[in-house]
């Protein structure tokens, strides 16, 4: 529990740090606010990029964009995975076979290449990225939820509730919810982290919305800047997005893991 | 066993059909794209007749199902289409680039397997080392490898003279001996491999650790200790050999995530493998190339998943026998 609190606090600190950059900080993330490639100073906390746009402001708007994409994807994936997993585990039979088959296929397809293909063909909008990542994230969730539902289905208290004539919805919410919802929450948090990574990878390859300031796009643009190796620009242009990405992703993933061990120990 | 083969074949068919239908489900085609984009390096203004000609040349004016059977028969004959950007047979380009990707991938995985399992074997001896290594590993394993690659590139390679920044071998290099060439290739592969290994070693370590810890508690280890066997013999003959099978299955399971990582890392180091081809194909909307790279990488991953399944089946059988 201590670990969970520490990680939550760390994540809150990260959010606050970027909240300041997105709201009170005087420079915008879209328009130039200084000379091009200025070093960090009191005026521009992290310097400016080649177009003179403040990097801290860009980072901050990138954080909220990444989080929004991550949350949307996680919500979609948890909904789809939870629904299909519960239904497959509870109903069994043909439906279960079909869903398990689908899960197995999705789990055996390499994610990044297929995302590149879909992204390349369907265009580079934020909406597309969300549903593409969600489609490939629900399968592992559904697999776990299905297994959990099946194991809970076999317990005596569920059988008892069934013999009383409890409806499917009642049994799922009242008797299985205690086991399934934490599982969904944990996996949802893990998916947020993964979605952020995937989005930044796609952006790095040039397959993200070219107008939105995302961390992947910042990294991609900075590394493509010719002669960046011979200058000092990378110190404030490349390191901040790389470290923000690393920090927030690692924080989220470890939080998911800490929550997992917390719930397992509790039960 | 039968079920696994069915799933394997079905996955392949799904991927194949998906790969075939996705460009045909969307509006537009590369010709209308390439004649609309200007300012980039591919300015080809095509007239309406030229577009019509190219469409029939690539068989894009035929009905859907006929196109599919065409594609199957062509692919079976080893013809995977002409790359629109490179203007060469896509299979030739893939054959040139694939060895580099496979080289990076297999050597990364082999190295990670070795280091990860040795680390786990070393850590089961002392609780303290295990705690530290486990903590560090669980943090590092969550970092996307391409970020590590970028950091290595800027923090290490840019400051060190003898480390190359990009490529797979020195451009226009002339080598006196084979050995010199091998040295050059290894030096170029060093950073991409390090970036990948940092992320994959923890995964092997986790698998090996769980497997070894399960074996340490088995009665035959106690028996071996009671017999007075030497510590080293117990560790290698009993724990390592009995616990290594799931780690080897992990090797094949990891191919899926390693393909993704390698595709990205190759772009960081401009390594001439499938990843850079993919990025260029995306940039120039070279749909045939995108599809072929996808099909190839998906097939590699599918086959290795199948192999992992087989090995895991062996493990289950072994433990059932005991």
XYZ file of C-alpha atoms in Angstrom:
589
model
C 0.000 0.000 0.000
C 2.878 2.323 0.845
C 4.321 1.805 -2.611
C 0.983 2.598 -4.244
C 0.678 5.860 -2.323
C 4.236 6.901 -3.186
C 3.675 6.184 -6.862
C 0.348 8.021 -6.887
C 2.045 11.015 -5.250
C 4.841 10.895 -7.820
C 2.334 10.818 -10.613
C 0.385 13.692 -9.088
C 3.637 15.672 -8.923
C 4.304 15.002 -12.606
C 0.766 16.116 -13.454
C 1.122 19.306 -11.414
C 4.439 20.084 -13.059
C 2.856 19.884 -16.492
C -0.377 21.547 -15.356
C 1.622 24.664 -14.577
C 3.182 24.573 -18.042
C -0.198 24.202 -19.700
C -2.021 26.914 -17.754
C -0.113 29.595 -15.849
C 3.099 29.475 -17.840
C 3.174 32.556 -20.084
C 4.254 30.890 -23.349
C 2.006 28.946 -25.701
C 2.791 25.569 -27.205
C 1.879 26.476 -30.753
C 3.290 29.886 -31.552
C 6.900 31.008 -31.388
C 7.653 33.021 -28.286
C 11.359 33.646 -28.610
C 14.360 33.313 -30.870
C 15.012 29.941 -32.428
C 17.013 27.400 -30.402
C 17.438 29.487 -27.270
C 19.163 27.807 -24.353
C 17.159 27.339 -21.131
C 16.838 30.576 -19.195
C 14.527 32.213 -16.671
C 12.317 33.364 -19.533
C 12.132 30.012 -21.297
C 12.582 27.375 -18.619
C 13.608 24.652 -21.047
C 14.638 26.761 -23.985
C 13.043 26.873 -27.432
C 13.035 24.637 -30.489
C 14.113 25.477 -34.035
C 10.930 27.478 -34.638
C 11.277 29.410 -31.409
C 8.414 27.612 -29.685
C 8.858 27.168 -25.954
C 9.767 23.566 -25.115
C 8.301 23.431 -21.616
C 4.935 24.576 -22.982
C 5.136 21.955 -25.726
C 6.015 19.266 -23.215
C 3.070 20.217 -21.043
C 0.522 20.120 -23.815
C 2.121 16.866 -24.971
C 1.579 15.362 -21.528
C -2.126 16.110 -21.525
C -2.460 14.875 -25.066
C -0.669 11.648 -24.218
C -2.736 11.173 -21.071
C -5.974 11.863 -22.953
C -5.039 9.298 -25.587
C -3.976 6.846 -22.905
C -7.157 7.294 -20.873
C -9.444 7.045 -23.880
C -7.662 3.948 -25.110
C -7.669 2.349 -21.684
C -11.364 3.065 -21.195
C -12.199 1.582 -24.572
C -9.959 -1.434 -24.084
C -11.199 -2.104 -20.548
C -14.817 -1.795 -21.677
C -14.352 -4.113 -24.635
C -12.104 -6.544 -22.795
C -14.290 -6.559 -19.697
C -17.531 -7.027 -21.605
C -16.298 -9.733 -23.929
C -14.255 -11.434 -21.211
C -17.162 -11.574 -18.752
C -19.586 -12.715 -21.430
C -17.204 -15.393 -22.704
C -16.480 -16.640 -19.205
C -20.075 -16.515 -18.037
C -21.921 -17.750 -21.090
C -19.363 -20.316 -22.219
C -20.183 -22.504 -25.207
C -19.924 -21.200 -28.753
C -19.544 -17.576 -27.761
C -16.629 -18.458 -25.508
C -14.960 -20.440 -28.294
C -15.350 -17.561 -30.720
C -14.025 -14.920 -28.302
C -11.109 -17.091 -27.176
C -10.230 -17.714 -30.780
C -10.281 -13.997 -31.517
C -8.136 -13.325 -28.451
C -5.603 -15.929 -29.517
C -5.329 -14.439 -32.970
C -4.947 -10.888 -31.675
C -2.298 -11.982 -29.201
C -0.249 -13.658 -31.897
C -0.154 -10.657 -34.223
C 2.829 -8.309 -33.784
C 1.364 -5.012 -32.634
C 3.664 -2.339 -33.947
C 3.778 -3.515 -37.593
C 0.000 -3.844 -37.784
C -0.442 -0.416 -36.223
C 1.916 1.023 -38.803
C -0.104 -0.582 -41.580
C -3.447 0.617 -40.235
C -2.042 4.059 -39.462
C -0.527 4.365 -42.912
C -3.744 3.426 -44.640
C -6.372 5.112 -42.495
C -4.644 8.410 -42.037
C -3.016 10.136 -39.133
C -5.662 11.403 -36.795
C -5.811 11.128 -33.020
C -9.111 9.254 -33.185
C -7.614 6.602 -35.419
C -4.680 6.116 -33.093
C -7.009 5.609 -30.140
C -9.135 2.906 -31.714
C -6.176 1.167 -33.323
C -4.362 0.859 -29.997
C -7.595 -0.086 -28.192
C -8.314 -2.924 -30.606
C -4.963 -4.468 -29.812
C -5.115 -3.839 -26.084
C -8.398 -5.472 -25.174
C -7.303 -9.020 -25.941
C -4.969 -9.543 -22.962
C -7.539 -7.917 -20.658
C -10.332 -10.125 -21.974
C -8.147 -13.190 -21.519
C -7.559 -12.458 -17.845
C -11.144 -11.412 -17.167
C -12.440 -14.523 -18.858
C -10.223 -16.781 -16.765
C -11.236 -14.955 -13.581
C -14.934 -15.117 -14.442
C -14.697 -18.825 -15.099
C -12.965 -19.479 -11.807
C -15.522 -17.393 -9.896
C -18.360 -19.111 -11.759
C -17.245 -22.384 -10.271
C -17.441 -21.177 -6.647
C -20.251 -22.309 -4.383
C -21.568 -18.835 -3.640
C -22.219 -18.156 -7.299
C -23.887 -21.521 -7.708
C -25.977 -20.772 -4.664
C -26.990 -17.388 -6.029
C -27.909 -19.041 -9.296
C -30.047 -21.618 -7.537
C -31.896 -18.789 -5.790
C -32.764 -17.553 -9.256
C -30.379 -14.575 -9.382
C -30.166 -12.993 -12.817
C -26.971 -12.888 -14.821
C -26.470 -9.144 -14.362
C -27.065 -9.372 -10.607
C -24.587 -12.220 -10.235
C -21.945 -10.528 -12.353
C -22.183 -7.187 -10.558
C -22.748 -8.378 -6.992
C -20.814 -11.611 -6.830
C -18.117 -11.302 -9.435
C -17.511 -7.572 -9.393
C -15.310 -7.823 -6.330
C -12.890 -9.994 -8.263
C -13.239 -8.582 -11.744
C -13.284 -4.805 -11.280
C -9.858 -4.538 -9.614
C -8.501 -6.653 -12.462
C -10.002 -4.234 -14.966
C -8.628 -1.217 -13.110
C -5.110 -2.648 -12.923
C -5.082 -3.601 -16.571
C -6.584 -0.269 -17.505
C -3.704 1.595 -15.864
C -1.221 -0.687 -17.564
C -2.899 0.033 -20.898
C -2.589 3.808 -20.335
C 1.180 3.395 -20.106
C 1.295 1.129 -23.114
C -0.890 3.402 -25.215
C 1.410 6.333 -24.479
C 4.392 4.292 -25.655
C 2.598 3.116 -28.783
C 1.405 6.593 -29.643
C 4.878 8.023 -29.245
C 6.355 5.210 -31.339
C 3.866 5.860 -34.120
C 4.543 9.587 -33.848
C 8.264 8.907 -34.012
C 7.729 7.014 -37.255
C 5.709 9.934 -38.595
C 2.318 8.276 -38.263
C 0.684 10.538 -35.734
C -1.368 13.663 -36.188
C 1.251 16.023 -37.662
C -0.400 19.091 -36.143
C -0.670 17.849 -32.565
C 2.350 18.449 -30.368
C 3.076 15.003 -29.015
C 6.260 13.836 -27.343
C 6.988 11.327 -30.075
C 6.673 14.017 -32.713
C 8.969 16.344 -30.753
C 11.605 13.620 -30.541
C 11.180 12.759 -34.186
C 11.541 16.381 -35.307
C 14.511 17.052 -33.072
C 16.427 13.945 -34.150
C 15.759 14.777 -37.784
C 17.232 18.282 -37.337
C 20.412 18.214 -39.350
C 23.613 18.731 -37.440
C 22.023 18.147 -34.063
C 24.978 15.974 -33.075
C 27.441 18.798 -33.431
C 25.559 21.265 -31.285
C 24.269 21.531 -27.748
C 20.635 21.811 -28.806
C 19.838 18.198 -27.980
C 20.400 18.883 -24.308
C 17.171 20.853 -24.010
C 15.395 19.756 -27.146
C 15.651 15.957 -27.021
C 16.317 15.053 -23.411
C 13.153 16.637 -21.907
C 10.620 14.762 -24.056
C 12.598 11.529 -23.755
C 12.791 11.772 -19.984
C 9.159 12.893 -19.574
C 8.055 9.936 -21.661
C 10.205 7.522 -19.700
C 9.193 8.903 -16.336
C 5.450 8.932 -16.885
C 5.372 5.525 -18.568
C 7.527 3.847 -15.938
C 5.483 5.486 -13.185
C 2.189 4.220 -14.614
C 3.413 0.698 -15.324
C 4.954 0.260 -11.882
C 1.803 1.671 -10.322
C -0.213 -0.971 -12.161
C 2.133 -3.659 -10.887
C 2.087 -2.375 -7.315
C -1.715 -2.300 -7.374
C -1.738 -5.834 -8.707
C 0.386 -7.219 -5.905
C -1.638 -5.172 -3.407
C -4.922 -6.693 -4.557
C -3.498 -10.198 -4.707
C -2.157 -9.900 -1.173
C -5.460 -8.521 0.075
C -7.462 -11.406 -1.271
C -1.481 -30.012 -30.858
C -4.116 -30.034 -33.579
C -5.759 -26.987 -32.031
C -2.465 -25.074 -32.043
C -1.921 -25.771 -35.722
C -5.473 -24.655 -36.503
C -4.981 -21.410 -34.579
C -1.642 -20.851 -36.259
C -3.085 -21.352 -39.743
C -6.158 -19.263 -38.995
C -4.035 -16.402 -37.665
C -1.991 -16.524 -40.812
C -5.075 -16.478 -43.025
C -6.587 -13.615 -41.036
C -3.397 -11.599 -41.365
C -3.110 -12.390 -45.038
C -6.692 -11.436 -45.842
C -6.425 -8.326 -43.659
C -3.239 -7.362 -45.404
C -4.876 -7.863 -48.763
C -8.107 -6.030 -48.102
C -6.974 -3.003 -46.094
C -5.659 -0.901 -48.994
C -8.664 -1.849 -51.090
C -11.148 -0.737 -48.457
C -9.940 2.817 -48.328
C -10.412 5.613 -50.795
C -7.637 6.784 -53.088
C -4.555 4.992 -54.319
C -0.814 5.684 -54.501
C -1.112 7.203 -57.962
C -3.600 9.842 -57.016
C -1.452 10.427 -53.912
C 1.841 10.704 -55.748
C 0.366 13.103 -58.292
C -1.130 15.284 -55.584
C 1.903 15.654 -53.352
C 4.321 18.306 -54.377
C 7.227 19.889 -52.604
C 8.485 16.514 -51.363
C 11.013 14.522 -53.306
C 8.451 12.516 -55.251
C 6.942 14.860 -57.749
C 5.332 12.741 -60.404
C 2.502 14.510 -62.117
C 0.419 11.796 -63.717
C -2.232 12.438 -66.310
C -5.600 10.680 -66.154
C -4.586 8.214 -68.891
C -1.350 7.403 -67.124
C -3.233 6.727 -63.894
C -5.672 4.473 -65.739
C -2.779 2.660 -67.364
C -0.969 2.166 -64.067
C -4.166 1.001 -62.370
C -4.695 -1.706 -64.961
C -0.958 -2.476 -64.914
C -1.123 -3.214 -61.200
C -4.431 -5.049 -61.652
C -6.350 -2.568 -59.554
C -9.298 -2.351 -61.945
C -10.320 -6.013 -61.535
C -13.057 -7.218 -59.159
C -12.148 -7.765 -55.521
C -12.134 -11.565 -55.461
C -10.201 -11.881 -58.697
C -7.526 -9.570 -57.276
C -7.288 -11.817 -54.245
C -6.782 -15.032 -56.215
C -4.270 -13.172 -58.383
C -2.330 -12.111 -55.326
C -2.318 -15.617 -53.860
C -1.066 -17.193 -57.058
C 1.581 -14.505 -57.509
C 2.757 -14.798 -53.915
C 2.953 -18.558 -54.236
C 5.267 -18.080 -57.179
C 7.458 -15.849 -55.018
C 6.351 -12.600 -56.612
C 5.546 -10.003 -53.977
C 4.999 -7.043 -56.228
C 7.084 -4.096 -57.326
C 7.998 -1.472 -54.814
C 6.519 1.838 -55.900
C 9.283 3.915 -54.331
C 12.338 1.793 -55.081
C 10.957 0.643 -58.448
C 12.383 -2.837 -57.900
C 10.953 -6.192 -56.881
C 9.891 -5.897 -53.259
C 11.152 -9.405 -52.500
C 14.675 -8.407 -53.596
C 14.716 -5.414 -51.268
C 13.364 -7.502 -48.412
C 15.971 -10.177 -49.052
C 18.663 -7.500 -48.811
C 17.331 -5.955 -45.618
C 15.967 -8.936 -43.710
C 19.372 -10.418 -42.732
C 20.301 -7.218 -40.868
C 17.076 -7.232 -38.877
C 17.348 -10.931 -38.152
C 20.966 -10.464 -37.118
C 20.066 -7.764 -34.603
C 17.038 -9.656 -33.334
C 18.519 -13.100 -32.885
C 21.771 -11.891 -31.391
C 19.872 -9.620 -29.005
C 17.601 -12.433 -27.907
C 20.420 -14.957 -27.595
C 22.523 -12.545 -25.563
C 19.565 -11.616 -23.353
C 18.722 -15.261 -22.782
C 22.264 -15.971 -21.709
C 22.689 -12.941 -19.468
C 19.162 -13.055 -18.080
C 19.307 -16.686 -17.030
C 22.817 -16.372 -15.599
C 21.698 -13.331 -13.641
C 18.730 -15.244 -12.284
C 20.923 -18.205 -11.387
C 23.316 -15.926 -9.583
C 20.543 -14.072 -7.787
C 18.774 -17.077 -6.294
C 21.770 -17.488 -4.029
C 21.456 -14.237 -2.180
C 18.239 -12.522 -1.201
C 19.787 -9.076 -1.198
C 21.210 -9.240 -4.694
C 17.878 -10.569 -5.853
C 15.967 -7.668 -4.346
C 18.222 -5.080 -5.942
C 18.363 -6.738 -9.357
C 14.620 -7.364 -9.321
C 13.882 -3.722 -8.535
C 16.227 -2.373 -11.186
C 15.006 -4.872 -13.764
C 11.349 -4.086 -13.210
C 11.988 -0.400 -13.841
C 14.195 -0.843 -16.905
C 11.919 -3.396 -18.530
C 9.141 -0.807 -18.763
C 11.143 1.748 -20.741
C 10.492 1.646 -24.473
C 13.752 0.521 -26.136
C 13.817 3.256 -28.741
C 14.087 5.901 -26.028
C 17.059 4.069 -24.570
C 18.506 3.993 -28.066
C 18.111 7.761 -28.467
C 19.738 8.350 -25.089
C 22.620 6.026 -25.955
C 23.042 7.804 -29.256
C 23.285 11.256 -27.738
C 24.906 10.540 -24.405
C 27.393 7.885 -25.495
C 27.917 7.638 -29.234
C 28.084 11.359 -29.907
C 30.828 11.764 -27.299
C 32.923 8.765 -28.165
C 35.078 8.764 -31.234
C 35.272 5.048 -31.985
C 31.542 4.361 -31.912
C 29.704 4.801 -35.219
C 26.525 6.876 -35.136
C 24.543 5.102 -37.813
C 24.452 2.396 -40.436
C 25.407 -1.253 -40.360
C 28.889 -0.982 -41.853
C 31.222 1.860 -42.783
C 29.993 3.485 -45.983
C 32.194 2.568 -48.967
C 34.452 0.739 -46.566
C 37.203 -1.412 -48.019
C 38.204 -4.331 -45.872
C 41.508 -6.120 -46.039
C 40.232 -9.268 -44.394
C 36.935 -10.881 -43.477
C 37.811 -10.365 -39.850
C 37.987 -6.631 -40.290
C 34.534 -6.605 -41.848
C 33.109 -8.654 -38.996
C 34.655 -6.259 -36.519
C 33.127 -3.298 -38.319
C 29.680 -4.904 -38.417
C 29.820 -5.803 -34.748
C 30.869 -2.283 -33.831
C 27.912 -0.862 -35.751
C 25.544 -3.350 -34.128
C 26.827 -2.653 -30.634
C 24.569 0.264 -29.733
C 21.325 -1.032 -31.279
C 21.915 -4.345 -29.546
C 22.707 -2.716 -26.210
C 19.496 -0.691 -26.359
C 17.441 -3.787 -27.114
C 19.258 -5.966 -24.592
C 18.691 -3.535 -21.725
C 14.970 -4.062 -22.153
C 14.928 -7.761 -23.019
C 17.376 -9.000 -20.375
C 14.925 -8.182 -17.537
C 12.189 -10.158 -19.280
C 14.392 -13.238 -19.506
C 15.521 -12.645 -15.968
C 11.927 -12.650 -14.697
C 11.078 -15.855 -16.531
C 14.265 -17.603 -15.442
C 13.876 -16.395 -11.866
C 10.327 -17.724 -11.575
C 11.337 -21.008 -13.129
C 14.446 -21.481 -10.970
C 12.635 -20.490 -7.793
C 10.028 -23.130 -8.542
C 12.735 -25.748 -8.881
C 14.673 -24.774 -5.765
C 11.692 -25.878 -3.705
C 11.442 -29.304 -5.348
C 12.274 -32.290 -3.133
C 15.006 -33.528 -5.445
C 17.054 -30.435 -4.706
C 16.807 -31.179 -1.018
C 17.808 -34.726 -1.810
C 20.770 -33.556 -3.836
C 21.872 -31.354 -0.966
C 21.451 -34.224 1.477
C 23.640 -36.369 -0.736
C 26.316 -33.748 -0.192
C 26.656 -32.737 -3.817
C 28.703 -29.674 -4.423
C 26.845 -26.370 -4.638
C 28.062 -25.777 -8.160
C 26.856 -29.104 -9.411
C 23.431 -28.589 -7.885
C 23.140 -25.153 -9.400
C 24.099 -26.150 -12.904
C 22.992 -29.752 -13.297
C 19.833 -29.571 -11.237
C 18.513 -26.046 -11.274
C 19.799 -24.658 -14.544
C 19.099 -27.611 -16.807
C 15.709 -28.356 -15.344
C 14.572 -24.759 -15.322
C 15.832 -23.534 -18.665
C 12.964 -24.790 -20.866
C 10.482 -21.962 -20.140
C 13.309 -19.494 -20.700
C 13.858 -20.961 -24.158
C 10.121 -20.686 -24.819
C 10.437 -17.050 -23.742
C 13.015 -16.617 -26.515
C 10.372 -17.344 -29.128
C 7.617 -15.488 -27.302
C 9.781 -12.378 -27.173
C 10.173 -12.276 -30.938
C 6.854 -10.401 -31.177
C 7.874 -7.513 -28.955
C 11.434 -7.573 -30.270
C 10.236 -7.079 -33.841
C 8.449 -3.913 -32.756
C 11.465 -2.671 -30.835
C 13.876 -3.458 -33.642
C 11.749 -1.686 -36.249
C 11.956 1.488 -34.151
C 15.578 1.202 -33.085
C 16.718 0.705 -36.655
C 15.281 4.125 -37.386
C 17.201 5.686 -34.517
C 20.502 4.345 -35.841
C 19.570 4.400 -39.551
C 20.282 0.685 -39.558
C 19.502 -0.797 -42.988
C 16.964 -3.376 -41.847
C 13.213 -3.787 -42.238
C 12.445 -0.890 -39.905
C 14.031 1.761 -42.077
C 12.390 0.270 -45.155
C 9.068 0.484 -43.341
C 9.572 4.108 -42.410
C 10.573 5.076 -45.925
C 7.618 3.145 -47.298
C 5.326 5.028 -44.933
C 6.882 8.332 -45.932
C 6.419 7.739 -49.657
C 3.125 5.860 -49.309
C 4.764 2.805 -50.880
C 1.815 0.569 -50.045
C 3.209 -2.597 -51.569
C 6.347 -2.295 -49.494
C 4.403 -1.534 -46.293
C 2.264 -4.593 -46.835
C 5.192 -6.876 -47.624
C 7.158 -5.754 -44.581
C 4.087 -6.278 -42.461
C 3.376 -9.717 -43.906
C 6.984 -10.774 -43.444
C 7.290 -9.581 -39.851
C 3.888 -11.020 -38.951
C 4.871 -14.384 -40.403
C 8.134 -14.414 -38.473
C 6.281 -13.625 -35.257
C 3.572 -16.214 -35.913
C 6.093 -18.979 -36.542
C 8.028 -18.156 -33.400
C 4.837 -18.011 -31.320
C 3.986 -21.443 -32.665
C 7.430 -22.738 -31.692
C 7.031 -21.238 -28.215
C 3.705 -23.028 -27.898
C 5.345 -26.299 -28.860
C 8.100 -25.866 -26.272
C 5.611 -24.902 -23.586
C 3.655 -28.027 -24.502
C 6.801 -30.038 -23.882
C 7.196 -28.407 -20.472
C 3.626 -29.275 -19.522
C 4.195 -32.837 -20.618
C 7.384 -33.060 -18.577
C 5.727 -31.804 -15.427
C 2.810 -34.156 -16.039
C 5.266 -37.069 -16.203
C 6.890 -36.207 -12.906
